[in-house]
Structure formats: structure tokens, C-alpha cells
Tab-separated table of C-alpha atoms in Angstrom:
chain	number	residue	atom	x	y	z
A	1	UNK	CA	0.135	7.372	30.741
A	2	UNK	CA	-2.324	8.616	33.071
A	3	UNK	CA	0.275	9.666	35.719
A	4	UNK	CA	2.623	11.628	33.639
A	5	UNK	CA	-0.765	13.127	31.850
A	6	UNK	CA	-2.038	15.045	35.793
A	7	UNK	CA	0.862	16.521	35.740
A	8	UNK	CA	1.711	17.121	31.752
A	9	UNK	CA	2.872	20.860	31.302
A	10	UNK	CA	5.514	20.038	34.801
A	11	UNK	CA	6.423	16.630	32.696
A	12	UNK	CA	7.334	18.002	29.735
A	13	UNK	CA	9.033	21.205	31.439
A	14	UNK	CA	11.154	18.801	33.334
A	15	UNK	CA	12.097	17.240	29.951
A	16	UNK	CA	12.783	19.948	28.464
A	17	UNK	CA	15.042	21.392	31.205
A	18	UNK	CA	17.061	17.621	31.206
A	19	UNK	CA	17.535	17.965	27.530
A	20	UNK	CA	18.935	21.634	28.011
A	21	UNK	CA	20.911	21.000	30.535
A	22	UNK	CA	22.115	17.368	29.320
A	23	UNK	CA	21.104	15.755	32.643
A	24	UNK	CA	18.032	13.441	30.437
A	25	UNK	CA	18.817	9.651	30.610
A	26	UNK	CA	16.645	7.665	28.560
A	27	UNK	CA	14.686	5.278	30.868
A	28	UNK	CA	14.287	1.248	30.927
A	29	UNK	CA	11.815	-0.607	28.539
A	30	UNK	CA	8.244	-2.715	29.939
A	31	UNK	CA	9.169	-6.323	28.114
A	32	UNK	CA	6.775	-8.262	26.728
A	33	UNK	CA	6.271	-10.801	23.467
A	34	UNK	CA	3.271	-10.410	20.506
A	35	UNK	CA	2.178	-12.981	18.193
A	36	UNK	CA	2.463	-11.666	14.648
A	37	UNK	CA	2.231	-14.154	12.724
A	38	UNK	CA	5.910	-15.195	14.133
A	39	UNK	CA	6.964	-14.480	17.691
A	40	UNK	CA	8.376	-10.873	18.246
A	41	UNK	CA	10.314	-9.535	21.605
A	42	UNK	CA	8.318	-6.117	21.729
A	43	UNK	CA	10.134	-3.559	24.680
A	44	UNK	CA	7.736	-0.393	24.906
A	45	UNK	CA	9.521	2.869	26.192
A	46	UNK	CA	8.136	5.091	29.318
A	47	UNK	CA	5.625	8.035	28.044
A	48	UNK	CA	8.471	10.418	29.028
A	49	UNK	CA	10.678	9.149	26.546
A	50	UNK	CA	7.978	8.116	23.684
A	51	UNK	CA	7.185	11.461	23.809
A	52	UNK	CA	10.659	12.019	23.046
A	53	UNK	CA	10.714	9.559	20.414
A	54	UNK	CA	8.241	11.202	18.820
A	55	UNK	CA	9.985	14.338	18.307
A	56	UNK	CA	13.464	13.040	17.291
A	57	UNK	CA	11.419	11.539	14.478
A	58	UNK	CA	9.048	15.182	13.289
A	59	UNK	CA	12.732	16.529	13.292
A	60	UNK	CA	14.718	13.829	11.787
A	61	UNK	CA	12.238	12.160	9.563
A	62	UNK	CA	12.046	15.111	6.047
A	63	UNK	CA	15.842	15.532	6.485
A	64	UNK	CA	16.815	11.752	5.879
A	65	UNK	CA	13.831	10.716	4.008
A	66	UNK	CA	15.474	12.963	0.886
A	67	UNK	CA	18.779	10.678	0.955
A	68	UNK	CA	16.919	6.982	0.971
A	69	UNK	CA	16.621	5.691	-2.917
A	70	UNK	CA	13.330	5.677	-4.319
A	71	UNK	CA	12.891	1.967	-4.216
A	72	UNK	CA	13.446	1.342	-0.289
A	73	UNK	CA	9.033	1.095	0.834
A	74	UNK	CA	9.490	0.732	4.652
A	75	UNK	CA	7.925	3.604	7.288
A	76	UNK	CA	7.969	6.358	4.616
A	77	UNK	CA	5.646	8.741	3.258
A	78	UNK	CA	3.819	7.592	0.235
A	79	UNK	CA	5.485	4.278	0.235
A	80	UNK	CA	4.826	1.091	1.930
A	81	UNK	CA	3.944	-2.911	1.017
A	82	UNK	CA	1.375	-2.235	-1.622
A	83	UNK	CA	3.754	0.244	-3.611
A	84	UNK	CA	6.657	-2.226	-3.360
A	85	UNK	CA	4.358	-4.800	-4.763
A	86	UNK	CA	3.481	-2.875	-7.661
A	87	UNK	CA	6.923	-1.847	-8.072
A	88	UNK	CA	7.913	-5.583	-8.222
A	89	UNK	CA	5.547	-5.774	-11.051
A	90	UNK	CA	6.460	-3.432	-12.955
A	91	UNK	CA	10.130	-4.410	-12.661
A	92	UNK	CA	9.104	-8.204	-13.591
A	93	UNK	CA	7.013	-7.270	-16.704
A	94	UNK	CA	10.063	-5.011	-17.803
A	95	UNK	CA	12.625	-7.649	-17.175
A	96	UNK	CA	10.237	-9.918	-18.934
A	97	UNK	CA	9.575	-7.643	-21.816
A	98	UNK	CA	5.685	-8.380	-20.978
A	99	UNK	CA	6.516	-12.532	-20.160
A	100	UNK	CA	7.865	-12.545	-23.193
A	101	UNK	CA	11.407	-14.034	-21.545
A	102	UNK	CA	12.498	-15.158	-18.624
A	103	UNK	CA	12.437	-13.157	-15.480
A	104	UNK	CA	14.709	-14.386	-12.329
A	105	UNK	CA	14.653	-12.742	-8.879
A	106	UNK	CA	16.749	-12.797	-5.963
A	107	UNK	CA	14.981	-12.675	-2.986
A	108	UNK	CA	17.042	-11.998	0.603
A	109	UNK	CA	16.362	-11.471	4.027
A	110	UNK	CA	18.677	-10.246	7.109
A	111	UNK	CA	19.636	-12.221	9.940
A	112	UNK	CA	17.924	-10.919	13.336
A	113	UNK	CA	17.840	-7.673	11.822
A	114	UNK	CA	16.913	-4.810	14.868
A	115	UNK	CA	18.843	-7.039	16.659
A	116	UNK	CA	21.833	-7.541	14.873
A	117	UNK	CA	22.229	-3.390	14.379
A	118	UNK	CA	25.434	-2.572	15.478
A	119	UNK	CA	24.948	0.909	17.561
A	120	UNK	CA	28.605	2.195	17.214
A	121	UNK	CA	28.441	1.820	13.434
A	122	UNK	CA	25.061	3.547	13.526
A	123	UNK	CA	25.843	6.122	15.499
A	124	UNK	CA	28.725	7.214	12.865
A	125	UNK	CA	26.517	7.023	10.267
A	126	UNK	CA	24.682	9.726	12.027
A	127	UNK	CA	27.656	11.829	12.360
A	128	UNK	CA	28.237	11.984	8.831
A	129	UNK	CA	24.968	13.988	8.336
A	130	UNK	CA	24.265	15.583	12.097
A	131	UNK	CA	27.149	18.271	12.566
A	132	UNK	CA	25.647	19.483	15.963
A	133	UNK	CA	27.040	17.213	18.817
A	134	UNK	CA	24.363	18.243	20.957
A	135	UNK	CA	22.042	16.323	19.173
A	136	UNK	CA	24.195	13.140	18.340
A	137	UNK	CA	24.572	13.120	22.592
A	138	UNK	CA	20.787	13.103	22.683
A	139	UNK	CA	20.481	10.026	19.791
A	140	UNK	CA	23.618	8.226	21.229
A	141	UNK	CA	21.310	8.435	24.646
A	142	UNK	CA	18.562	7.214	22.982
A	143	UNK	CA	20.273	4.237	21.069
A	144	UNK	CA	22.865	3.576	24.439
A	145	UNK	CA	19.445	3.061	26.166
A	146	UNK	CA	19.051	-0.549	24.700
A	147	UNK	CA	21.024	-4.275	24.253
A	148	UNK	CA	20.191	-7.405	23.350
A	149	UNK	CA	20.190	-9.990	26.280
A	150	UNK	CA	23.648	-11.521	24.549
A	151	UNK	CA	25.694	-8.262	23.526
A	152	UNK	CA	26.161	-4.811	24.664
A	153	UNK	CA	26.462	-1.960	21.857
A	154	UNK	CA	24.229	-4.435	19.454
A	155	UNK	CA	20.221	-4.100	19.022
A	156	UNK	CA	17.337	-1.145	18.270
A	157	UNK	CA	14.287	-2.302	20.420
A	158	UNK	CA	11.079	-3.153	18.308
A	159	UNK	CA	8.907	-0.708	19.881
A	160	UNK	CA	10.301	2.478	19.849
A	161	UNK	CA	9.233	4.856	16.904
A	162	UNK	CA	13.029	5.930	16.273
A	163	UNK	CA	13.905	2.326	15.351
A	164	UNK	CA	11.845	2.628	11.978
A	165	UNK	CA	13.654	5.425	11.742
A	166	UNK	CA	17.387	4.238	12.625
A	167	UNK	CA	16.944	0.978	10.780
A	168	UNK	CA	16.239	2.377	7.311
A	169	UNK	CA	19.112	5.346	7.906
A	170	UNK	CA	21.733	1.844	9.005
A	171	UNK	CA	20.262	0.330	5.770
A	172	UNK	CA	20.122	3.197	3.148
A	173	UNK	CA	23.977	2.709	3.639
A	174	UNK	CA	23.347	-1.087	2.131
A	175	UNK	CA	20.955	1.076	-0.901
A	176	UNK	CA	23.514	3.338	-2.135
A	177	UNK	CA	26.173	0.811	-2.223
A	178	UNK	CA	23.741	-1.437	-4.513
A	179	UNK	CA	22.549	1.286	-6.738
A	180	UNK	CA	26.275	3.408	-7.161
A	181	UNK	CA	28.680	0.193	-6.840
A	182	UNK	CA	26.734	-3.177	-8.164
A	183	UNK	CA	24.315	-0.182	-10.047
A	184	UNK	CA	21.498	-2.496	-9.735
A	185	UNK	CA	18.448	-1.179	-11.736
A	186	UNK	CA	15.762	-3.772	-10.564
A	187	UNK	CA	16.369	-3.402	-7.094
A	188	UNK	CA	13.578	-3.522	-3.913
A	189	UNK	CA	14.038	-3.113	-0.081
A	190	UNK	CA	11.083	-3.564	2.401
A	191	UNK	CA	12.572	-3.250	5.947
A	192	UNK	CA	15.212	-6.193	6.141
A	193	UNK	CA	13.334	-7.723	3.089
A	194	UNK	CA	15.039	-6.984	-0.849
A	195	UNK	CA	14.580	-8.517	-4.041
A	196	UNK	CA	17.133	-8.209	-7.414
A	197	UNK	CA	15.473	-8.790	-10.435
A	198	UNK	CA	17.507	-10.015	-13.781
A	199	UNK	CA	17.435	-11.745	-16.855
A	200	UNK	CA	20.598	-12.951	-15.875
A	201	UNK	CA	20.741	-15.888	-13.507
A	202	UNK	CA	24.742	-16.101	-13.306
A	203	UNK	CA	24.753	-12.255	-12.646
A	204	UNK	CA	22.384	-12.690	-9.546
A	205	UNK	CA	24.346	-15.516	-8.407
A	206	UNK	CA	27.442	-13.790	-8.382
A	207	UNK	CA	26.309	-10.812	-6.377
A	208	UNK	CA	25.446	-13.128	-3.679
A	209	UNK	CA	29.093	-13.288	-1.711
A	210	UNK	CA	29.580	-9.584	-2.515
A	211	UNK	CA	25.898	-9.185	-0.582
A	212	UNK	CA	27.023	-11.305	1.683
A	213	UNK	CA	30.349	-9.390	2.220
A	214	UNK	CA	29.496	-6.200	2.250
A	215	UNK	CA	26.890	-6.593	4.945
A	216	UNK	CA	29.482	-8.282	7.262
A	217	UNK	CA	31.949	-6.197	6.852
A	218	UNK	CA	30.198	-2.490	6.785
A	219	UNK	CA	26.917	-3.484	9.018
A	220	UNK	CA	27.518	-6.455	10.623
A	221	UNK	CA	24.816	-7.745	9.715
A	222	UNK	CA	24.267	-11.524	8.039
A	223	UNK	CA	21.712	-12.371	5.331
A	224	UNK	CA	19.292	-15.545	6.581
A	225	UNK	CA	20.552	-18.538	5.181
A	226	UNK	CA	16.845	-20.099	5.504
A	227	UNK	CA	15.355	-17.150	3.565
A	228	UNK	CA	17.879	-17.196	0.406
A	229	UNK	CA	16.607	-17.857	-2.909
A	230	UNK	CA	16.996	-17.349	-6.213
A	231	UNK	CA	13.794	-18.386	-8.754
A	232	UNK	CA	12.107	-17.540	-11.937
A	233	UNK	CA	8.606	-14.764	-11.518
A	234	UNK	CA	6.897	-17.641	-13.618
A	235	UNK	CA	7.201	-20.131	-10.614
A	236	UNK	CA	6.180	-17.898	-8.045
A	237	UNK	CA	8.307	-15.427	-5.602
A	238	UNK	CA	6.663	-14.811	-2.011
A	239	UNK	CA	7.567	-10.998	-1.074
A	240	UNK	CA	5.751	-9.316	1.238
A	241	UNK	CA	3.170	-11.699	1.423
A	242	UNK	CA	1.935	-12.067	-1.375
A	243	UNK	CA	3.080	-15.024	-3.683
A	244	UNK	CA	3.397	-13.291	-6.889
A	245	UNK	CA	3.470	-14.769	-10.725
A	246	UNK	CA	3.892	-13.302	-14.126
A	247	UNK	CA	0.429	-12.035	-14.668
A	248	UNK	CA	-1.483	-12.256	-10.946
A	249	UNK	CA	-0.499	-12.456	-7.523
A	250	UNK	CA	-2.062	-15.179	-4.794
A	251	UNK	CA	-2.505	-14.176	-1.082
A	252	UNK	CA	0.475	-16.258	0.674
A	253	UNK	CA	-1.203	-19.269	2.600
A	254	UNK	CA	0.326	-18.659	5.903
A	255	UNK	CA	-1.348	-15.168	5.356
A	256	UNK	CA	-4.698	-17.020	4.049
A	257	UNK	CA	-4.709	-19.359	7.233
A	258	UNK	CA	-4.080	-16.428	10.044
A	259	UNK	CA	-7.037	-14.725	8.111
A	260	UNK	CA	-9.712	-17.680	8.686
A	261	UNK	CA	-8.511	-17.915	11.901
A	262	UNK	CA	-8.576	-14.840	13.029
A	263	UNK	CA	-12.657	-14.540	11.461
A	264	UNK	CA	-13.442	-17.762	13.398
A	265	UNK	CA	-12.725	-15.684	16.812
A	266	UNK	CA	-16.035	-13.516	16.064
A	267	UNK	CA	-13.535	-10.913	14.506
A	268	UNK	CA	-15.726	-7.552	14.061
A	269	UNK	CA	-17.216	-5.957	10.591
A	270	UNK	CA	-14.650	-3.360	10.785
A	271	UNK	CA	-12.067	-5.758	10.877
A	272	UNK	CA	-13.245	-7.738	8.181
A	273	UNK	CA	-13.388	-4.900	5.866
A	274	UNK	CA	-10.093	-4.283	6.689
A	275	UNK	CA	-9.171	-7.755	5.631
A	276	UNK	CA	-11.576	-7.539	2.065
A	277	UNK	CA	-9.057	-4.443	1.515
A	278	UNK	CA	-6.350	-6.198	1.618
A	279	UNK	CA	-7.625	-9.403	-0.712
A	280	UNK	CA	-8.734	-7.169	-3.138
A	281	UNK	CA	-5.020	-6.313	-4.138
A	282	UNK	CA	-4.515	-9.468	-5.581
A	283	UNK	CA	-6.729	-12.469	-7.710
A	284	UNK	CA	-8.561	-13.211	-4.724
A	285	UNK	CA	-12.670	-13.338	-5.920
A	286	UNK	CA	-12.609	-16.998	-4.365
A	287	UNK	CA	-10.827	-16.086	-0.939
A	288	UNK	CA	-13.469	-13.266	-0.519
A	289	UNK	CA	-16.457	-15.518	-1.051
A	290	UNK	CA	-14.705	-18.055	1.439
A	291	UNK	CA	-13.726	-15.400	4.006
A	292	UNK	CA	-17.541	-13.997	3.918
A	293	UNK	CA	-18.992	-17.708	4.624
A	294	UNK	CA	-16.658	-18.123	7.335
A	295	UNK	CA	-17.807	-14.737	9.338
A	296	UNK	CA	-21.102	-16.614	8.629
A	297	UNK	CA	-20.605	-19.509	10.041
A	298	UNK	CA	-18.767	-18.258	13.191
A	299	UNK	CA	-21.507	-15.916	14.119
């Protein structure tokens, strides 16, 4: 960062005379893992190229962000966890007609999604909206740049700022198909995380397979055989991490356990105000008080 800033009006020149004259190659990627909560395989770009990032998503970002359905919550605008929580809701208490009848929900996850994205598919998505080849050589540069240690042509690295941006462009392709072929009304998507929600239990069942199939066939991509299920609002559905119920939701306890633990490693004010702001979106008087004696304690 520090090198490339010395010399930062010759950097960027130099950038912007490889991207004219279509000699840029997108560099390699620093490696390394972060805990959060689960294990992730992180692979952080050169500033050169973040930089680049960057600007392929300013660009990119208000001309896609018009085609995504209204109920897909992941790195947009206006959106995010909180939003699709409410939205969840306020499905549930309209399938419900206010708990007044049973509410089902069909909760599914995908396989190693970033890296299960198939690049060649994702690079004709592109197509179908970028006319100018000049910029589907710089995004096919960008995306080329990365594999998976098992597959060439397969994987968006978690780390680079025009993966959020790929990933919900692959998967707004998955949207449209639920909303203009299935025509699902009570549908959800957070990242690789989406939720139907029906009065009918047979209906949700038999969408399954055609989830299944259409993902296979059209993305490549496999729903999480581990992280399939199909339960009543009344008995509680974890999304998002929260565990939520008819009328109130419950912090999920992995969530609850991570929090402790992270207070009992002297975690600062700041940080624990970030963490009250997050409790206070659900029933969570009780966790607060506990969460409060336990920066106590560990003082």
C-alpha cells in the first residue's frame, strides 16, 4: 500500500495506459484463512488491482442493481440482514394470517458457493447485458485471474470487492427464474442463503428437485444437503442468525456464544455497543443484562 502510494499519480497512469492499450493482467492474490465464526479461505488482491476493483464496481454496481428482485438483501443499497429479517416477518405473519394458521418455510443453502461459480457461465451472463467487448475483456481478466486449488474456470475469490458483485449478478439468474417460472410470492435470498415461505407443505416439497435441478443444470451449483430443511415459523427457523418464531425472534446460540467470548478477550466499549445494536433487534433484554456483567467481570 505504501509503495504503490510514493509513487500514486505514475501508478495509476500506468494503469490506465494497460487498460487502454489492453496490455493490464490482473495480478496474483496474498492467501491467507480468517475465523468467522466458520473457517473462510480469504485471497486479498494487489492495491493495483483493488483499485481496479473498486471502479468496475462505481460503474457496474446502479446498472445491475435495477435488474436484481426486490427481495434478494446481499451487498446492496438499502438492503442487507436486518431488512431480510423483517421481510421474513412480514411474509410469516401474512402466510399466517397473523398466527392464525400454519406457516411452513423452506430454508436452503448452496454448496461451496464463491467456489462452486462457474466463470464461463458467468461471464455469458455478462454478455447478455455488457454490449462493449472492451469491457467484458477487462471482467473476463478480472474473473480469469482466479481458480480454486481443484478446478480451473470454477471459483470468485472471497476478498475481492467484484465478487459481491459477480455473485449476486450469477444468482439474480436463480431470482428471476423463481419469481417468473415457480412465481414464488414469499420468496428471500441473502447471499447463497433463501427461504420459501407457504401454507402449503406438499407445494414446498415439490419445488425441491426443480431447485435442485435448475441450479445444476443452469449454475452448476448444488444446494447443501446438511443445510436443507423444511419446518413450521411456530418451531423456530434459523436465517441469518437469528432463530426466529411467530411473534419474537432469539439471537442464534452459536451467535450468543462467539459474543461472550469475544467480551471475555477485554473487547473495547465501542465494540460492545456495536454488539448491544445488534441484540436489540430481537427479544434479547436478558442477553443484554448478561453481556454487560460479562464486560464486568472480564475487566
Amino acid at each position: 500500500m505504501l509503495k504503490f502510494e510514493r509513487n500514486l499519480m505514475d501508478n495509476i497512469v500506468e494503469l490506465h495506459d494497460s487498460l487502454v492499450n489492453k496490455t493490464y493482467r490482473h495480478g496474483g492474490y496474498k492467501s491467507f484463512y480468517i475465523t468467522d465464526p466458520k473457517k473462510r479461505h480469504i485471497h486479498k488482491a494487489s492495491v493495483r488491482d483493488r483499485l481496479l476493483h473498486h471502479a468496475i464496481y462505481r460503474i457496474l454496481y446502479p446498472f445491475f442493481d435495477p435488474t436484481y428482485i426486490p427481495d434478494s438483501y446481499s451487498c446492496r443499497d438499502d438492503k442487507g440482514t436486518h431488512r431480510a429479517i423483517n421481510r421474513f416477518n412480514y411474509f410469516a405473519r401474512q402466510v399466517s394470517e397473523n398466527n392464525s394458521r400454519t406457516c411452513w418455510v423452506l430454508k436452503c443453502d448452496i454448496k461451496k458457493f464463491f467456489a462452486s461459480i462457474n466463470q464461463e457461465i458467468l461471464i455469458s451472463i455478462l454478455q447478455e447485458y455488457i454490449p462493449d467487448n472492451n469491457i467484458i475483456w477487462l471482467l473476463k481478466n478480472v474473473v480469469d485471474s482466479f481458480h480454486t486449488d481443484t478446478q480451473v474456470g470454477v471459483g470468485l475469490p472471497l476478498g475481492n470487492l467484484t465478487s459481491q458483485l459477480f455473485s449476486n449478478i450469477y444468482m439474480n439468474r436463480f431470482d428471476q427464474w423463481v419469481k417468473h417460472v415457480l412465481k414464488a410470492k414469499q420468496y428471500i435470498r441473502y447471499a447463497d442463503d433463501f427461504v420459501f415461505i407457504s401454507e402449503d407443505e406438499d407445494y414446498l416439497k415439490s419445488i425441491i428437485p426443480q431447485i435442485q435441478e435448475f441450479l445444476q443444470t443452469n449454475l452448476r451449483l448444488s444446494l447443501h444437503p446438511d443445510k436443507l430443511f423444511l419446518k413450521t415459523v411456530a418451531s423456530g427457523v434459523d436465517f441469518l442468525g437469528w432463530v426466529n418464531f411467530s411473534d419474537h425472534k432469539v439471537l442464534r446460540t452459536k451467535t450468543k456464544q462467539r459474543m461472550f467470548k469475544k467480551i471475555q478477550k477485554s473487547i473495547s466499549e465501542e465494540s460492545l455497543q456495536s454488539y448491544f445494536g445488534l441484540i436489540r433487534h430481537g427479544n434479547t433484554n436478558k442477553l443484554h443484562k448478561e453481556a454487560v456483567v460479562h464486560h464486568w467481570l472480564w475487566q
